[in-house]
Coordinates of C-alpha atoms and ligand atoms in Angstrom, one line a residue:
X142 CA -3.5 -84.1 66.6
X143 CA -3.6 -87.3 65.3
X144 CA -1.3 -88.2 62.3
X145 CA -2.5 -88.4 58.7
X146 CA -1.5 -91.9 57.0
X147 CA 0.0 -91.0 53.4
X148 CA -0.1 -93.2 50.4
X149 CA 2.9 -92.5 48.3
X150 CA 2.2 -93.8 45.0
X151 CA 5.2 -93.5 43.0
X152 CA 7.8 -93.6 46.2
X153 CA 11.5 -93.5 44.2
X154 CA 10.4 -91.0 41.7
X155 CA 11.7 -87.8 41.9
X156 CA 7.8 -85.9 43.4
X157 CA 7.7 -89.6 45.1
X158 CA 11.0 -89.1 47.4
X159 CA 10.5 -85.5 47.9
X160 CA 7.1 -85.9 49.5
X161 CA 8.7 -88.4 51.7
X162 CA 11.8 -85.7 52.5
X163 CA 8.7 -83.6 53.5
X164 CA 6.8 -86.0 55.5
X165 CA 10.0 -86.6 57.2
X166 CA 10.5 -83.1 58.5
X167 CA 6.8 -83.6 59.9
X168 CA 5.8 -86.5 61.2
X169 CA 3.3 -84.8 63.9
X170 CA 0.8 -84.5 61.8
X171 CA 2.1 -87.3 58.9
X172 CA 3.0 -90.9 58.6
X173 CA 3.4 -93.2 55.4
X174 CA 0.9 -96.0 54.9
X175 CA 1.9 -97.2 52.3
X176 CA 4.9 -97.4 49.1
X177 CA 4.9 -98.5 45.5
X178 CA 7.6 -98.5 43.1
X179 CA 8.1 -99.8 39.4
X180 CA 10.4 -101.4 39.9
X181 CA 13.0 -100.3 41.7
X182 CA 13.7 -102.5 44.7
X183 CA 16.5 -101.5 46.1
X184 CA 15.4 -98.0 46.7
X185 CA 11.9 -99.7 47.8
X186 CA 13.5 -101.5 50.5
X187 CA 15.0 -99.1 52.2
X188 CA 12.4 -96.5 52.3
X189 CA 10.2 -99.3 53.4
X190 CA 12.8 -99.5 56.5
X191 CA 13.1 -96.4 57.0
X192 CA 8.9 -95.3 57.7
X193 CA 8.1 -98.5 58.3
X194 CA 4.2 -98.7 56.1
X195 CA 1.9 -101.2 56.5
X196 CA 1.5 -102.2 52.7
X197 CA 4.2 -101.8 50.0
X198 CA 4.0 -102.7 47.0
X199 CA 5.5 -103.0 43.3
X200 CA 4.2 -102.9 40.0
X201 CA 7.1 -104.8 38.2
X202 CA 8.8 -107.9 41.2
X203 CA 12.7 -108.4 39.8
X204 CA 15.0 -109.9 42.1
X205 CA 15.3 -108.6 45.7
X206 CA 11.5 -108.5 46.4
X207 CA 10.3 -109.0 49.9
X208 CA 7.5 -111.7 49.8
X209 CA 5.5 -109.6 52.0
X210 CA 5.1 -106.9 49.7
X211 CA 2.1 -106.6 47.2
X212 CA 2.9 -107.6 43.3
X213 CA 1.8 -105.8 39.6
X214 CA 0.3 -102.8 38.4
X215 CA -3.4 -103.8 41.1
X216 CA -0.7 -102.6 44.3
X217 CA -1.9 -99.6 42.9
X218 CA -4.6 -99.5 43.8
X219 CA -4.5 -101.3 46.9
X220 CA -2.7 -98.9 48.4
X221 CA -4.8 -96.0 47.1
X222 CA -7.5 -97.2 48.9
X223 CA -6.7 -99.0 52.8
X224 CA -8.5 -98.0 55.2
X225 CA -5.3 -96.4 57.2
X226 CA -4.8 -94.4 54.1
X227 CA -6.1 -90.5 54.0
X228 CA -3.9 -89.1 51.7
X229 CA -3.1 -90.8 48.8
X230 CA -0.2 -88.4 47.1
X231 CA -0.2 -89.8 43.0
X232 CA 3.6 -89.7 42.0
X233 CA 3.4 -92.2 39.5
X234 CA 4.0 -90.2 35.6
X235 CA 1.4 -91.2 32.6
X236 CA -2.2 -93.3 32.5
X237 CA -1.0 -95.3 35.0
X238 CA -1.3 -93.5 37.5
X239 CA -4.6 -93.2 36.4
X240 CA -7.1 -96.7 37.7
X241 CA -5.8 -96.0 41.5
X242 CA -7.1 -91.6 41.9
X243 CA -10.2 -93.1 40.5
X244 CA -9.9 -96.0 43.3
X245 CA -9.2 -93.4 45.8
X246 CA -11.0 -91.3 45.1
X247 CA -14.2 -93.7 45.2
X248 CA -12.6 -94.8 48.2
X249 CA -13.2 -90.8 49.8
X250 CA -9.5 -90.3 50.1
X251 CA -7.8 -87.1 49.5
X252 CA -5.6 -86.9 46.0
X253 CA -2.7 -85.1 46.2
X254 CA -2.0 -85.4 42.9
X255 CA 1.4 -85.1 41.2
X256 CA 0.1 -87.5 37.9
X257 CA -1.6 -84.4 36.1
X258 CA -2.6 -87.8 33.0
X259 CA -4.8 -88.8 35.1
X260 CA -7.2 -85.5 34.2
X261 CA -5.6 -85.6 31.0
X262 CA -6.9 -88.6 30.3
X263 CA -10.2 -89.2 32.4
X264 CA -10.7 -85.1 33.4
X265 CA -15.0 -86.4 33.9
X266 CA -14.6 -89.5 35.5
X267 CA -12.2 -88.4 37.9
X268 CA -14.7 -85.4 39.0
X269 CA -17.3 -88.0 39.1
X270 CA -15.7 -90.5 41.2
X271 CA -14.4 -87.6 43.7
X272 CA -18.1 -86.3 43.7
X273 CA -19.9 -89.8 44.2
X274 CA -16.7 -91.0 46.5
X275 CA -16.7 -87.7 49.1
X276 CA -13.0 -87.7 47.5
X277 CA -11.6 -84.6 47.2
X278 CA -8.3 -83.9 44.3
X279 CA -5.4 -81.4 45.9
X280 CA -3.3 -80.3 43.1
X281 CA 0.5 -80.6 43.4
X282 CA 1.7 -79.3 40.4
X283 CA 3.2 -76.0 41.2
X284 CA 1.3 -73.9 38.7
X285 CA -2.4 -75.4 39.4
X286 CA -1.0 -75.7 43.9
X287 CA -0.5 -71.3 42.9
X288 CA -3.3 -70.8 41.8
X289 CA -5.4 -72.8 44.9
X290 CA -3.6 -70.9 46.9
X291 CA -4.2 -67.8 45.5
X292 CA -7.9 -68.8 44.9
X293 CA -8.2 -69.4 48.6
X294 CA -11.4 -70.6 49.2
X295 CA -13.0 -67.2 47.3
X296 CA -16.3 -67.8 45.3
X297 CA -16.2 -69.5 41.6
X298 CA -17.6 -66.9 41.1
X299 CA -14.7 -64.4 41.8
X300 CA -12.7 -65.8 39.2
X301 CA -12.8 -64.2 35.6
X302 CA -8.8 -66.1 34.8
X303 CA -6.1 -67.5 35.2
X304 CA -2.5 -67.6 33.9
X305 CA -0.2 -70.4 34.2
X306 CA 3.5 -69.9 33.6
X307 CA 5.9 -71.6 31.7
X308 CA 9.9 -72.2 32.2
X309 CA 10.0 -73.1 28.3
X310 CA 11.8 -75.5 28.3
X311 CA 15.6 -75.8 27.6
X312 CA 14.9 -75.3 24.1
X313 CA 13.1 -71.8 24.6
X314 CA 15.2 -69.6 22.1
X315 CA 16.5 -72.4 19.8
X316 CA 15.7 -72.0 16.7
X317 CA 13.4 -74.6 14.6
X318 CA 16.4 -76.6 12.4
X319 CA 18.2 -76.9 15.8
X320 CA 14.9 -77.6 17.7
X321 CA 14.2 -80.6 16.1
X322 CA 17.7 -82.2 16.5
X323 CA 18.2 -81.9 20.4
X324 CA 19.8 -84.6 22.2
X325 CA 18.2 -86.7 25.2
X326 CA 20.9 -84.9 26.6
X327 CA 19.4 -81.3 26.4
X328 CA 16.4 -82.4 26.0
X329 CA 16.8 -83.9 29.7
X330 CA 19.0 -80.7 30.7
X331 CA 15.5 -78.4 32.6
X332 CA 17.1 -74.4 32.5
X333 CA 15.0 -74.0 36.2
X334 CA 13.4 -77.9 37.5
X335 CA 15.5 -81.0 38.4
X336 CA 12.5 -84.2 37.6
X337 CA 11.6 -86.7 36.2
X338 CA 12.9 -88.1 32.1
X339 CA 9.0 -87.7 31.0
X340 CA 8.1 -84.8 32.3
X341 CA 11.1 -83.3 31.4
X342 CA 10.6 -83.8 27.1
X343 CA 7.5 -82.3 28.1
X344 CA 9.1 -79.4 29.2
X345 CA 11.2 -79.1 26.3
X346 CA 8.4 -79.0 24.1
X347 CA 5.8 -77.3 26.2
X348 CA 3.3 -80.5 25.4
X349 CA 3.4 -80.2 29.8
X350 CA 2.2 -76.9 28.7
X351 CA -0.8 -78.5 27.5
X352 CA -1.6 -80.9 29.8
X353 CA -1.4 -78.3 32.9
X354 CA -4.1 -76.5 31.3
X355 CA -6.4 -79.1 30.1
X356 CA -5.6 -79.7 34.0
X357 CA -6.5 -76.9 35.3
X358 CA -9.6 -77.0 32.9
X359 CA -10.8 -79.7 35.6
X360 CA -9.7 -78.3 38.9
X361 CA -11.1 -75.3 38.6
X362 CA -14.2 -75.7 36.3
X363 CA -12.8 -72.9 33.9
X364 CA -13.3 -73.0 30.0
X365 CA -10.3 -72.8 28.5
X366 CA -11.7 -69.6 27.1
X367 CA -10.5 -68.5 30.7
X368 CA -6.6 -70.2 30.7
X369 CA -3.8 -68.4 29.3
X370 CA 0.3 -69.2 29.4
X371 CA 1.9 -67.0 29.4
X372 CA 6.4 -67.8 29.1
X373 CA 8.4 -67.2 32.6
X374 CA 11.9 -68.3 32.3
X375 CA 12.7 -68.1 36.1
X376 CA 9.5 -69.9 37.2
X377 CA 9.5 -67.6 40.2
X378 CA 5.4 -66.6 39.9
X379 CA 4.0 -70.2 40.0
X380 CA 0.5 -68.4 38.2
X381 CA -1.9 -66.0 38.0
X382 CA -4.9 -65.2 39.7
X383 CA -7.6 -62.8 37.9
X384 CA -11.2 -61.7 39.7
X385 CA -13.5 -60.3 38.2
X386 CA -13.0 -56.9 38.6
X387 CA -9.2 -57.2 37.0
X388 CA -7.6 -57.6 40.4
X389 CA -4.5 -60.6 39.9
X390 CA -3.1 -62.4 42.6
X391 CA 0.2 -64.4 42.4
X392 CA 2.0 -67.3 44.3
X393 CA 6.0 -66.6 43.8
X394 CA 8.3 -68.3 45.7
X395 CA 11.5 -70.1 44.1
X396 CA 11.2 -72.7 42.6
X397 CA 10.7 -75.7 44.9
X398 CA 8.7 -79.0 44.3
X399 CA 8.7 -79.6 49.0
X400 CA 5.8 -76.5 49.0
X401 CA 3.0 -77.1 46.5
X402 CA 3.3 -81.3 48.3
X403 CA 3.3 -79.9 51.9
X404 CA 0.1 -77.7 50.7
X405 CA -1.7 -80.5 49.1
X406 CA -0.7 -82.3 52.2
X407 CA -2.2 -79.7 54.6
X408 CA -4.8 -77.4 52.6
X409 CA -6.5 -75.6 53.1
X410 CA -4.1 -75.3 56.5
X411 CA -0.5 -74.6 56.9
X412 CA 2.5 -75.9 58.6
X413 CA 5.8 -74.3 59.5
X414 CA 8.5 -75.6 57.4
X415 CA 11.8 -73.8 57.2
X416 CA 13.5 -76.0 54.1
X417 CA 12.9 -73.3 50.6
X418 CA 15.1 -70.8 50.3
X419 CA 13.5 -67.3 51.7
X420 CA 12.2 -65.4 48.7
X421 CA 14.2 -62.5 48.1
X422 CA 12.7 -60.1 45.3
X423 CA 16.1 -58.5 44.9
X424 CA 17.8 -61.8 43.0
X425 CA 15.0 -63.4 41.9
X426 CA 15.6 -59.7 40.0
X427 CA 14.5 -59.4 36.9
X428 CA 11.4 -61.5 36.3
X429 CA 9.9 -61.4 32.8
X430 CA 6.8 -62.8 30.8
X431 CA 6.8 -64.0 26.8
X432 CA 3.9 -64.8 24.9
X433 CA 4.6 -68.9 24.8
X434 CA 5.8 -69.6 21.0
X435 CA 3.2 -71.8 19.3
X436 CA 5.0 -71.8 15.1
X437 CA 8.5 -73.2 17.3
X438 CA 6.6 -75.6 20.4
X439 CA 3.7 -77.7 17.7
X440 CA 2.6 -80.2 21.0
X441 CA 1.8 -76.9 23.1
X442 CA -1.1 -75.5 19.9
X443 CA -1.9 -79.7 19.6
X444 CA -2.5 -80.4 22.9
X445 CA -4.7 -76.8 24.0
X446 CA -6.5 -77.4 20.6
X447 CA -6.8 -81.8 22.0
X448 CA -8.2 -80.2 25.5
X449 CA -10.6 -78.1 23.3
X450 CA -12.1 -80.6 21.1
X451 CA -12.8 -83.4 24.5
X452 CA -13.7 -86.6 24.0
X453 CA -11.0 -89.2 23.2
X454 CA -8.8 -86.0 21.8
X455 CA -7.3 -85.9 25.4
X456 CA -6.7 -88.6 25.4
X457 CA -4.7 -89.3 22.1
X458 CA -2.8 -86.8 22.7
X459 CA -1.3 -88.2 26.2
X460 CA -1.1 -91.4 24.7
X461 CA 0.5 -90.6 21.3
X462 CA 2.6 -88.0 23.8
X463 CA 3.7 -90.8 26.4
X464 CA 5.2 -93.3 23.0
X465 CA 6.7 -91.0 21.5
X466 CA 9.0 -89.6 24.3
X467 CA 9.4 -92.3 25.5
X468 CA 10.7 -93.7 21.3
X469 CA 12.8 -90.5 22.2
X470 CA 14.5 -91.5 25.2
X471 CA 15.3 -94.4 23.6
X472 CA 17.1 -92.7 20.9
X473 CA 14.4 -94.5 18.6
X474 CA 13.3 -91.1 17.1
X475 CA 13.8 -87.7 16.9
X476 CA 12.8 -84.4 19.2
X477 CA 10.9 -83.0 16.3
X478 CA 9.2 -86.3 15.9
X479 CA 7.5 -86.6 18.9
X480 CA 5.3 -82.8 17.8
X481 CA 4.5 -85.1 14.6
X482 CA 3.7 -88.2 16.1
X483 CA 1.0 -86.6 18.1
X484 CA -0.7 -83.9 15.2
X485 CA -0.8 -87.7 13.1
X486 CA -2.0 -89.2 16.0
X487 CA -4.5 -86.8 16.3
X488 CA -5.6 -87.1 12.8
X489 CA -6.4 -90.2 13.0
X490 CA -9.0 -91.5 15.8
X491 CA -12.2 -90.8 15.6
X492 CA -14.0 -88.6 17.5
X493 CA -16.3 -91.0 19.6
X494 CA -16.5 -89.7 23.3
X495 CA -15.2 -92.9 25.6
X496 CA -18.3 -93.8 27.7
X497 CA -16.1 -95.7 30.2
X498 CA -13.0 -96.2 31.9
X499 CA -12.0 -99.1 29.7
X500 CA -12.7 -97.5 26.5
X501 CA -10.2 -94.5 28.0
X502 CA -7.5 -97.2 27.8
X503 CA -8.7 -98.0 24.6
X504 CA -8.5 -95.6 22.9
X505 CA -5.1 -95.1 24.2
X506 CA -3.5 -97.7 23.5
X507 CA -4.6 -97.5 19.9
X508 CA -3.0 -93.7 19.7
X509 CA -0.1 -95.5 21.5
X510 CA 0.0 -98.2 18.3
X511 CA -0.5 -95.4 15.7
X512 CA 3.0 -93.3 16.7
X513 CA 4.1 -97.0 17.2
X514 CA 3.1 -98.3 13.3
X515 CA 4.7 -94.8 12.2
X516 CA 8.3 -95.1 12.8
X517 CA 8.4 -99.5 12.0
Ligands
LIG251 P1 9.2 -90.0 37.8 O1 9.9 -90.7 36.7 O2 10.7 -90.0 39.0 O3 9.0 -90.8 39.0 C1 7.9 -91.7 38.4 C2 7.6 -92.9 39.7 O4 6.4 -93.8 39.0 C3 8.6 -93.2 40.5 O5 8.6 -94.0 41.6 C4 8.0 -95.1 39.3 O6 8.4 -96.2 40.4 C5 6.7 -94.8 38.9 N1 6.3 -95.7 37.6 C6 6.8 -95.6 36.9 N2 6.3 -96.1 35.6 C7 4.9 -96.5 36.4 C8 3.3 -97.1 36.1 N3 3.8 -98.1 35.1 N4 3.3 -98.2 37.3 C9 3.1 -98.0 38.9 N5 4.4 -97.2 38.8 C10 5.0 -96.4 37.8 O7 8.2 -88.4 37.2 P2 8.2 -88.0 38.3 O8 9.0 -86.5 38.0 O9 8.3 -87.8 40.1 O10 7.6 -87.4 37.8 C11 5.5 -87.5 38.2 C12 4.3 -87.1 37.8 O11 4.8 -85.5 38.3 C13 3.9 -87.2 36.2 O12 2.6 -87.2 36.0 C14 5.2 -84.9 36.3 O13 3.9 -85.1 35.8 C15 4.0 -84.9 37.9 N6 4.8 -83.8 38.0 C16 6.4 -83.9 39.0 C17 7.2 -82.6 38.7 C18 9.2 -83.0 39.3 O14 9.1 -81.4 40.0 N7 9.0 -83.7 38.8 C19 6.2 -81.3 39.1 C20 5.1 -81.5 38.5 C21 4.3 -82.4 38.4
LIG252 MG1 4.0 -78.4 36.6

């Protein structure tokens, strides 16, 4: 079998390093063709020495950068569109991942998409690039991988609803006053997953689940009425798909991102892999489900409304959230300020639908500026 070339954008992050572990176990099928990172040159050097890719790029070149490396934000698009790349794993965090998603799809690549912000910010543009370029989007997000695995080739008209599961995050049973004062360390202490800092905070506010509902809307062509959310603290059921006859399928397993990453590379095939902890229903027991508390986690409701509103609202939601999370992680604002900032940015934004990718970034920048103006 021919090895497929993989570009890993964001190779130094949580998903990026997990992808390298997956690829290292499957060198018969895959080889690393390109790597990019934001600024961790030391880790990028060791990854590059281990995998010998044809291209390495670093966005922010400080000391210790190899002269052969591509530099600057353009390195993402360069890595994503190389002829020896078949699959682009977009594991960049935030809006910074959008242009590479678009370029890869236009170049006809498969995009194994962890960067859900690409779809939230530019869903219509991403789908158009995919159709025009002959590319393909396969989700890495565990919930969406679960939905894809349950749908497994069945016709779209057979699906009546998906139910995305959410862990509920570290503050699931906290009272509102305590949530509002939560520290950075508390927000990063996710009960079931070890992830990058931004998505960990998003999981604590439940903004992550709103991003995922919008992601599902675009990935699976479902209306917002067809997408529900349920809190499931054990993170064992990765999501449900309900079919028109009332039958419901779920994909289950102990939480481990290496499985959805591998599936995004091999879909619709499967590849033998013994890394995941073997499933044991009695060890997973009990599995519990509860409604999401929209009153205590207002970022979720704001994101769902933004998704339904469409136009620039999802762009504003995503950008305001990114800006507020950054300020929270820097110790500048309180946890409770994150949903306040998002709500304020959405209220201040216009409803003009973006007609170009440049419009998306203009809208993104305005929302970030609005959030910064609230705290100065
Ligand atoms: P992370 O912070 O651990 O890693 C982010 C990576 O992106 C790093 O390699 C970093 O160098 C790079 N990066 C950061 N800013 C950049 C920029 N401006 N330009 C180019 N590269 C940049 O994040 P993560 O947890 O791996 O998450 C990555 C993406 O995957 C996010 O969209 C997240 O929502 C999604 N995701 C993550 C998980 C998980 O388990 N970590 C699960 C599902 C989805
Ligand atoms: Mg997820």
